[in-house]
Amino acid sequence: KTNKQVSLNDYKSSKGIVVVFTSNVCPYSVYYEGRITQLIAEFKSKGIQFLLINSHTEAKESEAEMANKISAWGLNVPYLADKDQKVLTMFGARKSPEVFLLKPNGSFSVFYSGAIDNNPQVASDVKEQYLKENINLLLQGKPAKPGGRPIGCMVKKG
């Protein structure tokens, strides 16, 4: 836990930023941990930055619990607390997990937003990898494809 402020401008040299609204305990967020780990492994070296954001305000979502979570998860990406829900509101996010793929173009624009894929519960039954497909389209300079609505836990407004 570093209490460091993070700005998108810290990553303006990246080819894209994946913002993942997630949770320590939401079952849907937990279902996706392995898939998020794989996406990071696949795309970090290709210039895609991942930022995990926790906007939940319940006790099990505290910053101390977040520090335990990210350390147990073993990811080397920022896991950011948004307890005043400013970032959540700015993106218009409502669920965890919910993803936003940002394209740098001087500032940042949302290239894709929605679900990670079409099967939260069973990774082996996924037919549509919305996020992965759109990261590849972004890297190829092609237009985004719409994906699915995010399915997950509602983020309660604090």
PDB file of N, CA, C and O in Angstrom, residues 14-69:
ATOM      1  N   SER A  14       1.800   4.572 -22.992  1.00  0.00           N
ATOM      2  CA  SER A  14       1.294   3.218 -23.252  1.00  0.00           C
ATOM      3  C   SER A  14       0.418   3.235 -24.504  1.00  0.00           C
ATOM      4  O   SER A  14      -0.068   4.280 -24.928  1.00  0.00           O
ATOM      5  N   LYS A  15       0.215   2.064 -25.071  1.00  0.00           N
ATOM      6  CA  LYS A  15      -0.619   1.956 -26.282  1.00  0.00           C
ATOM      7  C   LYS A  15      -2.090   1.884 -25.946  1.00  0.00           C
ATOM      8  O   LYS A  15      -2.943   1.997 -26.817  1.00  0.00           O
ATOM      9  N   GLY A  16      -2.388   1.661 -24.684  1.00  0.00           N
ATOM     10  CA  GLY A  16      -3.769   1.596 -24.218  1.00  0.00           C
ATOM     11  C   GLY A  16      -3.769   1.329 -22.732  1.00  0.00           C
ATOM     12  O   GLY A  16      -2.786   0.834 -22.184  1.00  0.00           O
ATOM     13  N   ILE A  17      -4.862   1.691 -22.082  1.00  0.00           N
ATOM     14  CA  ILE A  17      -5.004   1.450 -20.650  1.00  0.00           C
ATOM     15  C   ILE A  17      -6.305   0.692 -20.433  1.00  0.00           C
ATOM     16  O   ILE A  17      -7.362   1.099 -20.927  1.00  0.00           O
ATOM     17  N   VAL A  18      -6.219  -0.408 -19.704  1.00  0.00           N
ATOM     18  CA  VAL A  18      -7.410  -1.147 -19.312  1.00  0.00           C
ATOM     19  C   VAL A  18      -7.704  -0.794 -17.866  1.00  0.00           C
ATOM     20  O   VAL A  18      -6.905  -1.056 -16.976  1.00  0.00           O
ATOM     21  N   VAL A  19      -8.862  -0.170 -17.642  1.00  0.00           N
ATOM     22  CA  VAL A  19      -9.319   0.158 -16.301  1.00  0.00           C
ATOM     23  C   VAL A  19     -10.352  -0.903 -15.920  1.00  0.00           C
ATOM     24  O   VAL A  19     -11.353  -1.071 -16.623  1.00  0.00           O
ATOM     25  N   VAL A  20     -10.073  -1.625 -14.837  1.00  0.00           N
ATOM     26  CA  VAL A  20     -10.973  -2.676 -14.380  1.00  0.00           C
ATOM     27  C   VAL A  20     -11.539  -2.276 -13.020  1.00  0.00           C
ATOM     28  O   VAL A  20     -10.794  -2.179 -12.046  1.00  0.00           O
ATOM     29  N   PHE A  21     -12.840  -2.021 -12.970  1.00  0.00           N
ATOM     30  CA  PHE A  21     -13.493  -1.819 -11.674  1.00  0.00           C
ATOM     31  C   PHE A  21     -13.731  -3.207 -11.098  1.00  0.00           C
ATOM     32  O   PHE A  21     -14.353  -4.056 -11.744  1.00  0.00           O
ATOM     33  N   THR A  22     -13.185  -3.448  -9.905  1.00  0.00           N
ATOM     34  CA  THR A  22     -13.246  -4.789  -9.328  1.00  0.00           C
ATOM     35  C   THR A  22     -13.499  -4.696  -7.834  1.00  0.00           C
ATOM     36  O   THR A  22     -13.746  -3.623  -7.296  1.00  0.00           O
ATOM     37  N   SER A  23     -13.459  -5.840  -7.188  1.00  0.00           N
ATOM     38  CA  SER A  23     -13.821  -5.951  -5.778  1.00  0.00           C
ATOM     39  C   SER A  23     -12.969  -7.027  -5.129  1.00  0.00           C
ATOM     40  O   SER A  23     -12.511  -7.951  -5.809  1.00  0.00           O
ATOM     41  N   ASN A  24     -12.790  -6.919  -3.822  1.00  0.00           N
ATOM     42  CA  ASN A  24     -12.081  -7.977  -3.099  1.00  0.00           C
ATOM     43  C   ASN A  24     -12.922  -9.238  -2.975  1.00  0.00           C
ATOM     44  O   ASN A  24     -12.378 -10.338  -2.926  1.00  0.00           O
ATOM     45  N   VAL A  25     -14.237  -9.079  -2.878  1.00  0.00           N
ATOM     46  CA  VAL A  25     -15.094 -10.193  -2.457  1.00  0.00           C
ATOM     47  C   VAL A  25     -16.258 -10.511  -3.390  1.00  0.00           C
ATOM     48  O   VAL A  25     -16.862 -11.576  -3.265  1.00  0.00           O
ATOM     49  N   CYS A  26     -16.602  -9.641  -4.302  1.00  0.00           N
ATOM     50  CA  CYS A  26     -17.709  -9.934  -5.212  1.00  0.00           C
ATOM     51  C   CYS A  26     -17.407 -11.236  -5.959  1.00  0.00           C
ATOM     52  O   CYS A  26     -16.339 -11.364  -6.558  1.00  0.00           O
ATOM     53  N   PRO A  27     -18.329 -12.207  -5.936  1.00  0.00           N
ATOM     54  CA  PRO A  27     -18.049 -13.484  -6.607  1.00  0.00           C
ATOM     55  C   PRO A  27     -17.699 -13.303  -8.089  1.00  0.00           C
ATOM     56  O   PRO A  27     -16.830 -14.010  -8.605  1.00  0.00           O
ATOM     57  N   TYR A  28     -18.341 -12.370  -8.763  1.00  0.00           N
ATOM     58  CA  TYR A  28     -18.058 -12.171 -10.190  1.00  0.00           C
ATOM     59  C   TYR A  28     -16.634 -11.656 -10.395  1.00  0.00           C
ATOM     60  O   TYR A  28     -15.943 -12.062 -11.329  1.00  0.00           O
ATOM     61  N   SER A  29     -16.185 -10.768  -9.523  1.00  0.00           N
ATOM     62  CA  SER A  29     -14.805 -10.290  -9.621  1.00  0.00           C
ATOM     63  C   SER A  29     -13.839 -11.452  -9.389  1.00  0.00           C
ATOM     64  O   SER A  29     -12.843 -11.597 -10.090  1.00  0.00           O
ATOM     65  N   VAL A  30     -14.171 -12.302  -8.417  1.00  0.00           N
ATOM     66  CA  VAL A  30     -13.313 -13.451  -8.105  1.00  0.00           C
ATOM     67  C   VAL A  30     -13.262 -14.414  -9.300  1.00  0.00           C
ATOM     68  O   VAL A  30     -12.195 -14.923  -9.646  1.00  0.00           O
ATOM     69  N   TYR A  31     -14.413 -14.656  -9.967  1.00  0.00           N
ATOM     70  CA  TYR A  31     -14.420 -15.545 -11.141  1.00  0.00           C
ATOM     71  C   TYR A  31     -13.417 -15.073 -12.194  1.00  0.00           C
ATOM     72  O   TYR A  31     -12.886 -15.878 -12.957  1.00  0.00           O
ATOM     73  N   TYR A  32     -13.228 -13.763 -12.291  1.00  0.00           N
ATOM     74  CA  TYR A  32     -12.408 -13.212 -13.374  1.00  0.00           C
ATOM     75  C   TYR A  32     -10.932 -13.060 -13.028  1.00  0.00           C
ATOM     76  O   TYR A  32     -10.141 -12.673 -13.874  1.00  0.00           O
ATOM     77  N   GLU A  33     -10.542 -13.372 -11.790  1.00  0.00           N
ATOM     78  CA  GLU A  33      -9.150 -13.117 -11.412  1.00  0.00           C
ATOM     79  C   GLU A  33      -8.147 -13.811 -12.330  1.00  0.00           C
ATOM     80  O   GLU A  33      -7.190 -13.205 -12.789  1.00  0.00           O
ATOM     81  N   GLY A  34      -8.395 -15.082 -12.627  1.00  0.00           N
ATOM     82  CA  GLY A  34      -7.469 -15.818 -13.489  1.00  0.00           C
ATOM     83  C   GLY A  34      -7.414 -15.240 -14.891  1.00  0.00           C
ATOM     84  O   GLY A  34      -6.341 -15.127 -15.501  1.00  0.00           O
ATOM     85  N   ARG A  35      -8.580 -14.838 -15.404  1.00  0.00           N
ATOM     86  CA  ARG A  35      -8.624 -14.293 -16.766  1.00  0.00           C
ATOM     87  C   ARG A  35      -7.934 -12.932 -16.826  1.00  0.00           C
ATOM     88  O   ARG A  35      -7.236 -12.630 -17.795  1.00  0.00           O
ATOM     89  N   ILE A  36      -8.108 -12.128 -15.784  1.00  0.00           N
ATOM     90  CA  ILE A  36      -7.420 -10.828 -15.745  1.00  0.00           C
ATOM     91  C   ILE A  36      -5.913 -11.053 -15.675  1.00  0.00           C
ATOM     92  O   ILE A  36      -5.140 -10.394 -16.376  1.00  0.00           O
ATOM     93  N   THR A  37      -5.493 -12.028 -14.877  1.00  0.00           N
ATOM     94  CA  THR A  37      -4.070 -12.365 -14.777  1.00  0.00           C
ATOM     95  C   THR A  37      -3.520 -12.736 -16.156  1.00  0.00           C
ATOM     96  O   THR A  37      -2.442 -12.283 -16.550  1.00  0.00           O
ATOM     97  N   GLN A  38      -4.276 -13.543 -16.899  1.00  0.00           N
ATOM     98  CA  GLN A  38      -3.827 -13.968 -18.243  1.00  0.00           C
ATOM     99  C   GLN A  38      -3.746 -12.776 -19.202  1.00  0.00           C
ATOM    100  O   GLN A  38      -2.808 -12.676 -19.993  1.00  0.00           O
ATOM    101  N   LEU A  39      -4.741 -11.901 -19.155  1.00  0.00           N
ATOM    102  CA  LEU A  39      -4.740 -10.724 -20.041  1.00  0.00           C
ATOM    103  C   LEU A  39      -3.527  -9.835 -19.754  1.00  0.00           C
ATOM    104  O   LEU A  39      -2.877  -9.340 -20.679  1.00  0.00           O
ATOM    105  N   ILE A  40      -3.230  -9.652 -18.479  1.00  0.00           N
ATOM    106  CA  ILE A  40      -2.071  -8.834 -18.113  1.00  0.00           C
ATOM    107  C   ILE A  40      -0.796  -9.494 -18.638  1.00  0.00           C
ATOM    108  O   ILE A  40       0.058  -8.832 -19.230  1.00  0.00           O
ATOM    109  N   ALA A  41      -0.685 -10.813 -18.441  1.00  0.00           N
ATOM    110  CA  ALA A  41       0.502 -11.535 -18.912  1.00  0.00           C
ATOM    111  C   ALA A  41       0.658 -11.399 -20.423  1.00  0.00           C
ATOM    112  O   ALA A  41       1.761 -11.240 -20.945  1.00  0.00           O
ATOM    113  N   GLU A  42      -0.467 -11.428 -21.136  1.00  0.00           N
ATOM    114  CA  GLU A  42      -0.413 -11.384 -22.596  1.00  0.00           C
ATOM    115  C   GLU A  42      -0.129  -9.983 -23.138  1.00  0.00           C
ATOM    116  O   GLU A  42       0.575  -9.839 -24.129  1.00  0.00           O
ATOM    117  N   PHE A  43      -0.685  -8.950 -22.508  1.00  0.00           N
ATOM    118  CA  PHE A  43      -0.663  -7.627 -23.143  1.00  0.00           C
ATOM    119  C   PHE A  43       0.246  -6.596 -22.495  1.00  0.00           C
ATOM    120  O   PHE A  43       0.511  -5.563 -23.097  1.00  0.00           O
ATOM    121  N   LYS A  44       0.739  -6.862 -21.290  1.00  0.00           N
ATOM    122  CA  LYS A  44       1.583  -5.855 -20.638  1.00  0.00           C
ATOM    123  C   LYS A  44       2.835  -5.580 -21.490  1.00  0.00           C
ATOM    124  O   LYS A  44       3.232  -4.440 -21.663  1.00  0.00           O
ATOM    125  N   SER A  45       3.403  -6.655 -22.033  1.00  0.00           N
ATOM    126  CA  SER A  45       4.625  -6.498 -22.830  1.00  0.00           C
ATOM    127  C   SER A  45       4.340  -5.830 -24.181  1.00  0.00           C
ATOM    128  O   SER A  45       5.252  -5.398 -24.865  1.00  0.00           O
ATOM    129  N   LYS A  46       3.063  -5.749 -24.567  1.00  0.00           N
ATOM    130  CA  LYS A  46       2.692  -5.106 -25.840  1.00  0.00           C
ATOM    131  C   LYS A  46       2.305  -3.646 -25.626  1.00  0.00           C
ATOM    132  O   LYS A  46       1.727  -3.023 -26.510  1.00  0.00           O
ATOM    133  N   GLY A  47       2.573  -3.120 -24.418  1.00  0.00           N
ATOM    134  CA  GLY A  47       2.330  -1.702 -24.174  1.00  0.00           C
ATOM    135  C   GLY A  47       0.961  -1.364 -23.613  1.00  0.00           C
ATOM    136  O   GLY A  47       0.554  -0.211 -23.609  1.00  0.00           O
ATOM    137  N   ILE A  48       0.234  -2.382 -23.128  1.00  0.00           N
ATOM    138  CA  ILE A  48      -1.074  -2.126 -22.526  1.00  0.00           C
ATOM    139  C   ILE A  48      -0.909  -2.086 -21.004  1.00  0.00           C
ATOM    140  O   ILE A  48      -0.380  -3.024 -20.405  1.00  0.00           O
ATOM    141  N   GLN A  49      -1.350  -0.997 -20.400  1.00  0.00           N
ATOM    142  CA  GLN A  49      -1.275  -0.826 -18.943  1.00  0.00           C
ATOM    143  C   GLN A  49      -2.611  -1.219 -18.327  1.00  0.00           C
ATOM    144  O   GLN A  49      -3.662  -0.832 -18.834  1.00  0.00           O
ATOM    145  N   PHE A  50      -2.571  -1.970 -17.248  1.00  0.00           N
ATOM    146  CA  PHE A  50      -3.787  -2.346 -16.518  1.00  0.00           C
ATOM    147  C   PHE A  50      -3.850  -1.593 -15.200  1.00  0.00           C
ATOM    148  O   PHE A  50      -2.849  -1.495 -14.490  1.00  0.00           O
ATOM    149  N   LEU A  51      -5.022  -1.055 -14.879  1.00  0.00           N
ATOM    150  CA  LEU A  51      -5.278  -0.409 -13.594  1.00  0.00           C
ATOM    151  C   LEU A  51      -6.522  -1.053 -12.997  1.00  0.00           C
ATOM    152  O   LEU A  51      -7.580  -1.066 -13.628  1.00  0.00           O
ATOM    153  N   LEU A  52      -6.398  -1.587 -11.797  1.00  0.00           N
ATOM    154  CA  LEU A  52      -7.541  -2.146 -11.085  1.00  0.00           C
ATOM    155  C   LEU A  52      -8.034  -1.085 -10.113  1.00  0.00           C
ATOM    156  O   LEU A  52      -7.228  -0.449  -9.429  1.00  0.00           O
ATOM    157  N   ILE A  53      -9.342  -0.896 -10.060  1.00  0.00           N
ATOM    158  CA  ILE A  53      -9.911   0.146  -9.200  1.00  0.00           C
ATOM    159  C   ILE A  53     -10.999  -0.473  -8.336  1.00  0.00           C
ATOM    160  O   ILE A  53     -11.859  -1.208  -8.831  1.00  0.00           O
ATOM    161  N   ASN A  54     -10.956  -0.173  -7.046  1.00  0.00           N
ATOM    162  CA  ASN A  54     -11.980  -0.641  -6.114  1.00  0.00           C
ATOM    163  C   ASN A  54     -12.730   0.573  -5.590  1.00  0.00           C
ATOM    164  O   ASN A  54     -12.165   1.392  -4.870  1.00  0.00           O
ATOM    165  N   SER A  55     -14.003   0.698  -5.996  1.00  0.00           N
ATOM    166  CA  SER A  55     -14.849   1.823  -5.582  1.00  0.00           C
ATOM    167  C   SER A  55     -15.875   1.406  -4.533  1.00  0.00           C
ATOM    168  O   SER A  55     -16.727   2.195  -4.149  1.00  0.00           O
ATOM    169  N   HIS A  56     -15.815   0.145  -4.098  1.00  0.00           N
ATOM    170  CA  HIS A  56     -16.754  -0.343  -3.077  1.00  0.00           C
ATOM    171  C   HIS A  56     -16.382   0.255  -1.718  1.00  0.00           C
ATOM    172  O   HIS A  56     -15.198   0.445  -1.427  1.00  0.00           O
ATOM    173  N   THR A  57     -17.387   0.492  -0.886  1.00  0.00           N
ATOM    174  CA  THR A  57     -17.141   1.153   0.402  1.00  0.00           C
ATOM    175  C   THR A  57     -17.380   0.240   1.606  1.00  0.00           C
ATOM    176  O   THR A  57     -17.181   0.658   2.738  1.00  0.00           O
ATOM    177  N   GLU A  58     -17.797  -1.008   1.380  1.00  0.00           N
ATOM    178  CA  GLU A  58     -18.028  -1.915   2.503  1.00  0.00           C
ATOM    179  C   GLU A  58     -16.716  -2.243   3.223  1.00  0.00           C
ATOM    180  O   GLU A  58     -15.638  -2.111   2.665  1.00  0.00           O
ATOM    181  N   ALA A  59     -16.845  -2.737   4.469  1.00  0.00           N
ATOM    182  CA  ALA A  59     -15.661  -3.017   5.303  1.00  0.00           C
ATOM    183  C   ALA A  59     -14.683  -3.982   4.634  1.00  0.00           C
ATOM    184  O   ALA A  59     -13.464  -3.776   4.708  1.00  0.00           O
ATOM    185  N   LYS A  60     -15.197  -5.016   3.962  1.00  0.00           N
ATOM    186  CA  LYS A  60     -14.308  -5.999   3.328  1.00  0.00           C
ATOM    187  C   LYS A  60     -13.597  -5.433   2.094  1.00  0.00           C
ATOM    188  O   LYS A  60     -12.777  -6.111   1.483  1.00  0.00           O
ATOM    189  N   GLU A  61     -13.928  -4.217   1.703  1.00  0.00           N
ATOM    190  CA  GLU A  61     -13.305  -3.572   0.538  1.00  0.00           C
ATOM    191  C   GLU A  61     -12.304  -2.486   0.979  1.00  0.00           C
ATOM    192  O   GLU A  61     -11.864  -1.688   0.167  1.00  0.00           O
ATOM    193  N   SER A  62     -11.960  -2.474   2.263  1.00  0.00           N
ATOM    194  CA  SER A  62     -11.075  -1.429   2.791  1.00  0.00           C
ATOM    195  C   SER A  62      -9.704  -1.474   2.109  1.00  0.00           C
ATOM    196  O   SER A  62      -9.320  -2.479   1.504  1.00  0.00           O
ATOM    197  N   GLU A  63      -8.958  -0.390   2.256  1.00  0.00           N
ATOM    198  CA  GLU A  63      -7.626  -0.337   1.649  1.00  0.00           C
ATOM    199  C   GLU A  63      -6.713  -1.409   2.219  1.00  0.00           C
ATOM    200  O   GLU A  63      -5.896  -1.980   1.500  1.00  0.00           O
ATOM    201  N   ALA A  64      -6.850  -1.704   3.514  1.00  0.00           N
ATOM    202  CA  ALA A  64      -6.029  -2.774   4.117  1.00  0.00           C
ATOM    203  C   ALA A  64      -6.368  -4.120   3.474  1.00  0.00           C
ATOM    204  O   ALA A  64      -5.468  -4.902   3.130  1.00  0.00           O
ATOM    205  N   GLU A  65      -7.666  -4.375   3.281  1.00  0.00           N
ATOM    206  CA  GLU A  65      -8.088  -5.622   2.628  1.00  0.00           C
ATOM    207  C   GLU A  65      -7.635  -5.654   1.164  1.00  0.00           C
ATOM    208  O   GLU A  65      -7.290  -6.703   0.633  1.00  0.00           O
ATOM    209  N   MET A  66      -7.655  -4.487   0.508  1.00  0.00           N
ATOM    210  CA  MET A  66      -7.172  -4.409  -0.883  1.00  0.00           C
ATOM    211  C   MET A  66      -5.693  -4.784  -0.951  1.00  0.00           C
ATOM    212  O   MET A  66      -5.270  -5.497  -1.865  1.00  0.00           O
ATOM    213  N   ALA A  67      -4.909  -4.303   0.017  1.00  0.00           N
ATOM    214  CA  ALA A  67      -3.471  -4.621   0.033  1.00  0.00           C
ATOM    215  C   ALA A  67      -3.269  -6.129   0.185  1.00  0.00           C
ATOM    216  O   ALA A  67      -2.431  -6.726  -0.510  1.00  0.00           O
ATOM    217  N   ASN A  68      -4.061  -6.754   1.061  1.00  0.00           N
ATOM    218  CA  ASN A  68      -3.981  -8.216   1.223  1.00  0.00           C
ATOM    219  C   ASN A  68      -4.367  -8.916  -0.068  1.00  0.00           C
ATOM    220  O   ASN A  68      -3.732  -9.891  -0.477  1.00  0.00           O
ATOM    221  N   LYS A  69      -5.425  -8.414  -0.707  1.00  0.00           N
ATOM    222  CA  LYS A  69      -5.960  -9.039  -1.914  1.00  0.00           C
ATOM    223  C   LYS A  69      -4.925  -9.031  -3.042  1.00  0.00           C
ATOM    224  O   LYS A  69      -4.643 -10.060  -3.650  1.00  0.00           O
TER     225      LYS A  69
END
